[in-house]
mmCIF file of C-alpha atoms in Angstrom:
data_model
loop_
_atom_site.group_PDB
_atom_site.id
_atom_site.type_symbol
_atom_site.label_atom_id
_atom_site.label_comp_id
_atom_site.label_asym_id
_atom_site.label_seq_id
_atom_site.Cartn_x
_atom_site.Cartn_y
_atom_site.Cartn_z
ATOM 1 C CA UNK A 1 -177.670 115.141 81.442
ATOM 2 C CA UNK A 2 -177.084 113.391 84.319
ATOM 3 C CA UNK A 3 -180.461 112.939 85.417
ATOM 4 C CA UNK A 4 -181.538 111.944 81.609
ATOM 5 C CA UNK A 5 -178.009 108.780 81.432
ATOM 6 C CA UNK A 6 -179.263 106.374 82.693
ATOM 7 C CA UNK A 7 -182.920 106.004 80.521
ATOM 8 C CA UNK A 8 -180.757 107.083 77.654
ATOM 9 C CA UNK A 9 -178.129 104.067 78.674
ATOM 10 C CA UNK A 10 -181.348 101.673 78.754
ATOM 11 C CA UNK A 11 -182.026 102.611 75.161
ATOM 12 C CA UNK A 12 -178.702 100.918 73.195
ATOM 13 C CA UNK A 13 -177.825 97.277 73.264
ATOM 14 C CA UNK A 14 -173.567 98.800 72.654
ATOM 15 C CA UNK A 15 -173.118 100.282 76.097
ATOM 16 C CA UNK A 16 -169.370 101.827 72.918
ATOM 17 C CA UNK A 17 -172.467 103.382 71.321
ATOM 18 C CA UNK A 18 -173.399 105.005 74.116
ATOM 19 C CA UNK A 19 -171.117 105.962 75.925
ATOM 20 C CA UNK A 20 -168.955 107.696 72.516
ATOM 21 C CA UNK A 21 -172.355 110.109 71.977
ATOM 22 C CA UNK A 22 -172.517 110.464 75.568
ATOM 23 C CA UNK A 23 -168.973 112.187 74.493
ATOM 24 C CA UNK A 24 -170.106 113.346 71.762
ATOM 25 C CA UNK A 25 -173.020 115.570 73.308
ATOM 26 C CA UNK A 26 -170.078 116.652 76.462
ATOM 27 C CA UNK A 27 -167.337 117.745 73.141
ATOM 28 C CA UNK A 28 -170.166 119.585 70.851
ATOM 29 C CA UNK A 29 -173.285 121.040 73.532
ATOM 30 C CA UNK A 30 -172.815 120.558 77.018
ATOM 31 C CA UNK A 31 -168.744 122.261 76.884
ATOM 32 C CA UNK A 32 -169.142 123.488 73.359
ATOM 33 C CA UNK A 33 -166.752 126.693 73.482
ATOM 34 C CA UNK A 34 -165.755 126.911 77.518
ATOM 35 C CA UNK A 35 -161.792 126.531 78.542
ATOM 36 C CA UNK A 36 -160.863 123.118 78.567
ATOM 37 C CA UNK A 37 -159.573 121.930 81.801
ATOM 38 C CA UNK A 38 -162.901 122.008 83.174
ATOM 39 C CA UNK A 39 -164.570 120.734 85.645
ATOM 40 C CA UNK A 40 -167.905 120.524 84.287
ATOM 41 C CA UNK A 41 -165.937 117.967 81.095
ATOM 42 C CA UNK A 42 -164.036 116.392 83.312
ATOM 43 C CA UNK A 43 -166.617 115.006 85.559
ATOM 44 C CA UNK A 44 -169.158 114.196 82.273
ATOM 45 C CA UNK A 45 -166.237 112.051 81.127
ATOM 46 C CA UNK A 46 -165.550 110.078 84.296
ATOM 47 C CA UNK A 47 -169.582 109.198 84.143
ATOM 48 C CA UNK A 48 -168.794 107.707 80.750
ATOM 49 C CA UNK A 49 -166.000 106.360 81.620
ATOM 50 C CA UNK A 50 -167.009 105.348 84.638
ATOM 51 C CA UNK A 51 -169.792 103.721 82.445
ATOM 52 C CA UNK A 52 -167.370 102.161 79.846
ATOM 53 C CA UNK A 53 -165.820 100.468 82.034
ATOM 54 C CA UNK A 54 -168.787 98.936 83.646
ATOM 55 C CA UNK A 55 -169.708 97.367 80.945
ATOM 56 C CA UNK A 56 -166.267 95.922 79.554
ATOM 57 C CA UNK A 57 -167.116 92.001 79.777
ATOM 58 C CA UNK A 58 -164.105 91.151 81.477
ATOM 59 C CA UNK A 59 -163.767 93.266 84.057
ATOM 60 C CA UNK A 60 -161.354 92.543 86.881
ATOM 61 C CA UNK A 61 -160.494 93.903 89.914
ATOM 62 C CA UNK A 62 -157.535 95.793 88.257
ATOM 63 C CA UNK A 63 -159.497 97.312 85.915
ATOM 64 C CA UNK A 64 -160.936 99.143 89.288
ATOM 65 C CA UNK A 65 -157.915 99.959 91.152
ATOM 66 C CA UNK A 66 -157.290 101.450 88.157
ATOM 67 C CA UNK A 67 -159.675 103.088 87.989
ATOM 68 C CA UNK A 68 -159.540 104.597 91.197
ATOM 69 C CA UNK A 69 -156.618 105.376 91.617
ATOM 70 C CA UNK A 70 -156.319 107.699 88.272
ATOM 71 C CA UNK A 71 -159.558 109.434 90.036
ATOM 72 C CA UNK A 72 -157.426 109.876 93.382
ATOM 73 C CA UNK A 73 -155.332 111.811 90.579
ATOM 74 C CA UNK A 74 -157.299 113.548 89.464
ATOM 75 C CA UNK A 75 -159.967 114.805 92.877
ATOM 76 C CA UNK A 76 -158.916 115.725 96.057
ATOM 77 C CA UNK A 77 -161.841 113.722 98.425
ATOM 78 C CA UNK A 78 -161.760 111.130 95.005
ATOM 79 C CA UNK A 79 -162.898 107.900 97.641
ATOM 80 C CA UNK A 80 -162.838 103.752 95.895
ATOM 81 C CA UNK A 81 -166.072 103.781 96.804
ATOM 82 C CA UNK A 82 -167.990 106.600 94.805
ATOM 83 C CA UNK A 83 -167.803 105.219 92.018
ATOM 84 C CA UNK A 84 -172.080 106.765 92.191
ATOM 85 C CA UNK A 85 -171.588 108.699 88.816
ATOM 86 C CA UNK A 86 -173.109 112.074 90.935
ATOM 87 C CA UNK A 87 -170.682 111.776 92.735
ATOM 88 C CA UNK A 88 -168.101 113.221 90.905
ATOM 89 C CA UNK A 89 -169.184 116.551 89.933
ATOM 90 C CA UNK A 90 -169.558 117.065 93.590
ATOM 91 C CA UNK A 91 -165.327 116.965 94.340
ATOM 92 C CA UNK A 92 -162.756 120.087 93.161
ATOM 93 C CA UNK A 93 -160.209 118.997 90.253
ATOM 94 C CA UNK A 94 -156.624 119.385 91.813
ATOM 95 C CA UNK A 95 -155.907 121.858 88.337
ATOM 96 C CA UNK A 96 -158.137 123.873 89.560
ATOM 97 C CA UNK A 97 -156.529 123.299 93.652
ATOM 98 C CA UNK A 98 -153.210 124.259 91.964
ATOM 99 C CA UNK A 99 -154.394 127.459 89.968
ATOM 100 C CA UNK A 100 -156.669 128.947 93.442
ATOM 101 C CA UNK A 101 -152.891 128.298 95.245
ATOM 102 C CA UNK A 102 -150.922 129.893 92.410
ATOM 103 C CA UNK A 103 -153.382 132.771 92.827
ATOM 104 C CA UNK A 104 -152.955 133.638 95.946
ATOM 105 C CA UNK A 105 -149.839 132.817 96.352
ATOM 106 C CA UNK A 106 -149.624 135.653 93.998
ATOM 107 C CA UNK A 107 -151.322 137.328 95.865
ATOM 108 C CA UNK A 108 -148.402 137.199 99.093
ATOM 109 C CA UNK A 109 -145.608 138.248 97.144
ATOM 110 C CA UNK A 110 -147.268 141.703 95.784
ATOM 111 C CA UNK A 111 -148.209 142.016 99.601
ATOM 112 C CA UNK A 112 -144.182 140.714 99.858
ATOM 113 C CA UNK A 113 -143.002 142.873 97.533
ATOM 114 C CA UNK A 114 -145.059 146.608 99.305
ATOM 115 C CA UNK A 115 -144.148 145.423 102.508
ATOM 116 C CA UNK A 116 -140.206 146.014 101.930
ATOM 117 C CA UNK A 117 -141.028 148.947 99.991
ATOM 118 C CA UNK A 118 -142.466 150.476 103.064
ATOM 119 C CA UNK A 119 -139.840 149.153 105.170
ATOM 120 C CA UNK A 120 -137.192 151.835 103.063
ATOM 121 C CA UNK A 121 -139.888 154.291 103.957
ATOM 122 C CA UNK A 122 -139.850 154.067 107.309
ATOM 123 C CA UNK A 123 -138.977 156.688 110.184
ATOM 124 C CA UNK A 124 -136.407 156.244 112.567
ATOM 125 C CA UNK A 125 -139.174 156.408 115.915
ATOM 126 C CA UNK A 126 -141.550 154.202 114.055
ATOM 127 C CA UNK A 127 -139.153 152.074 112.628
ATOM 128 C CA UNK A 128 -139.260 149.299 115.294
ATOM 129 C CA UNK A 129 -142.797 149.053 115.570
ATOM 130 C CA UNK A 130 -143.698 148.704 112.369
ATOM 131 C CA UNK A 131 -140.626 146.488 111.463
ATOM 132 C CA UNK A 132 -142.836 144.222 113.952
ATOM 133 C CA UNK A 133 -146.275 144.107 111.858
ATOM 134 C CA UNK A 134 -143.884 143.661 109.100
ATOM 135 C CA UNK A 135 -141.783 140.496 110.233
ATOM 136 C CA UNK A 136 -145.119 139.111 111.452
ATOM 137 C CA UNK A 137 -146.540 139.369 108.158
ATOM 138 C CA UNK A 138 -143.309 138.340 106.771
ATOM 139 C CA UNK A 139 -142.669 134.935 109.101
ATOM 140 C CA UNK A 140 -146.611 133.739 108.836
ATOM 141 C CA UNK A 141 -146.217 134.221 104.451
ATOM 142 C CA UNK A 142 -142.932 132.077 105.267
ATOM 143 C CA UNK A 143 -145.051 129.446 106.384
ATOM 144 C CA UNK A 144 -148.492 129.327 104.517
ATOM 145 C CA UNK A 145 -145.276 129.181 101.361
ATOM 146 C CA UNK A 146 -143.577 126.117 103.674
ATOM 147 C CA UNK A 147 -147.120 124.566 104.564
ATOM 148 C CA UNK A 148 -147.573 124.431 100.175
ATOM 149 C CA UNK A 149 -144.743 123.298 99.552
#
């Protein structure tokens, strides 16, 4: 899809018509049946959007600034000079990062629950040693939670 994008664009006199066709292709063929949002759809739409904006006759620095601001809000590591269309596919969307963090947090909460339950079943002679290990785990989890938020 990406490799033929520019070749196909040269065959159209209307950039708007070409962008509509490419979006329909993304929507009905490339990403059909995939959950939404997904990285492939987001990246393909960014390529189409970037192409559409660059074809405007009244293209201004404001349009570029607004586009870059939106893209910076969508992808981790996006740079304003990264308008080369292939680079969108290399970035990680923030919703993916948030999902990964949510998953990590869920497993840490489960581990924390297990640690607190284990604490209740400790026997007195081992209590001091196990509490020391638990307190280090709890401190590292607390540090991680604080760094996330």
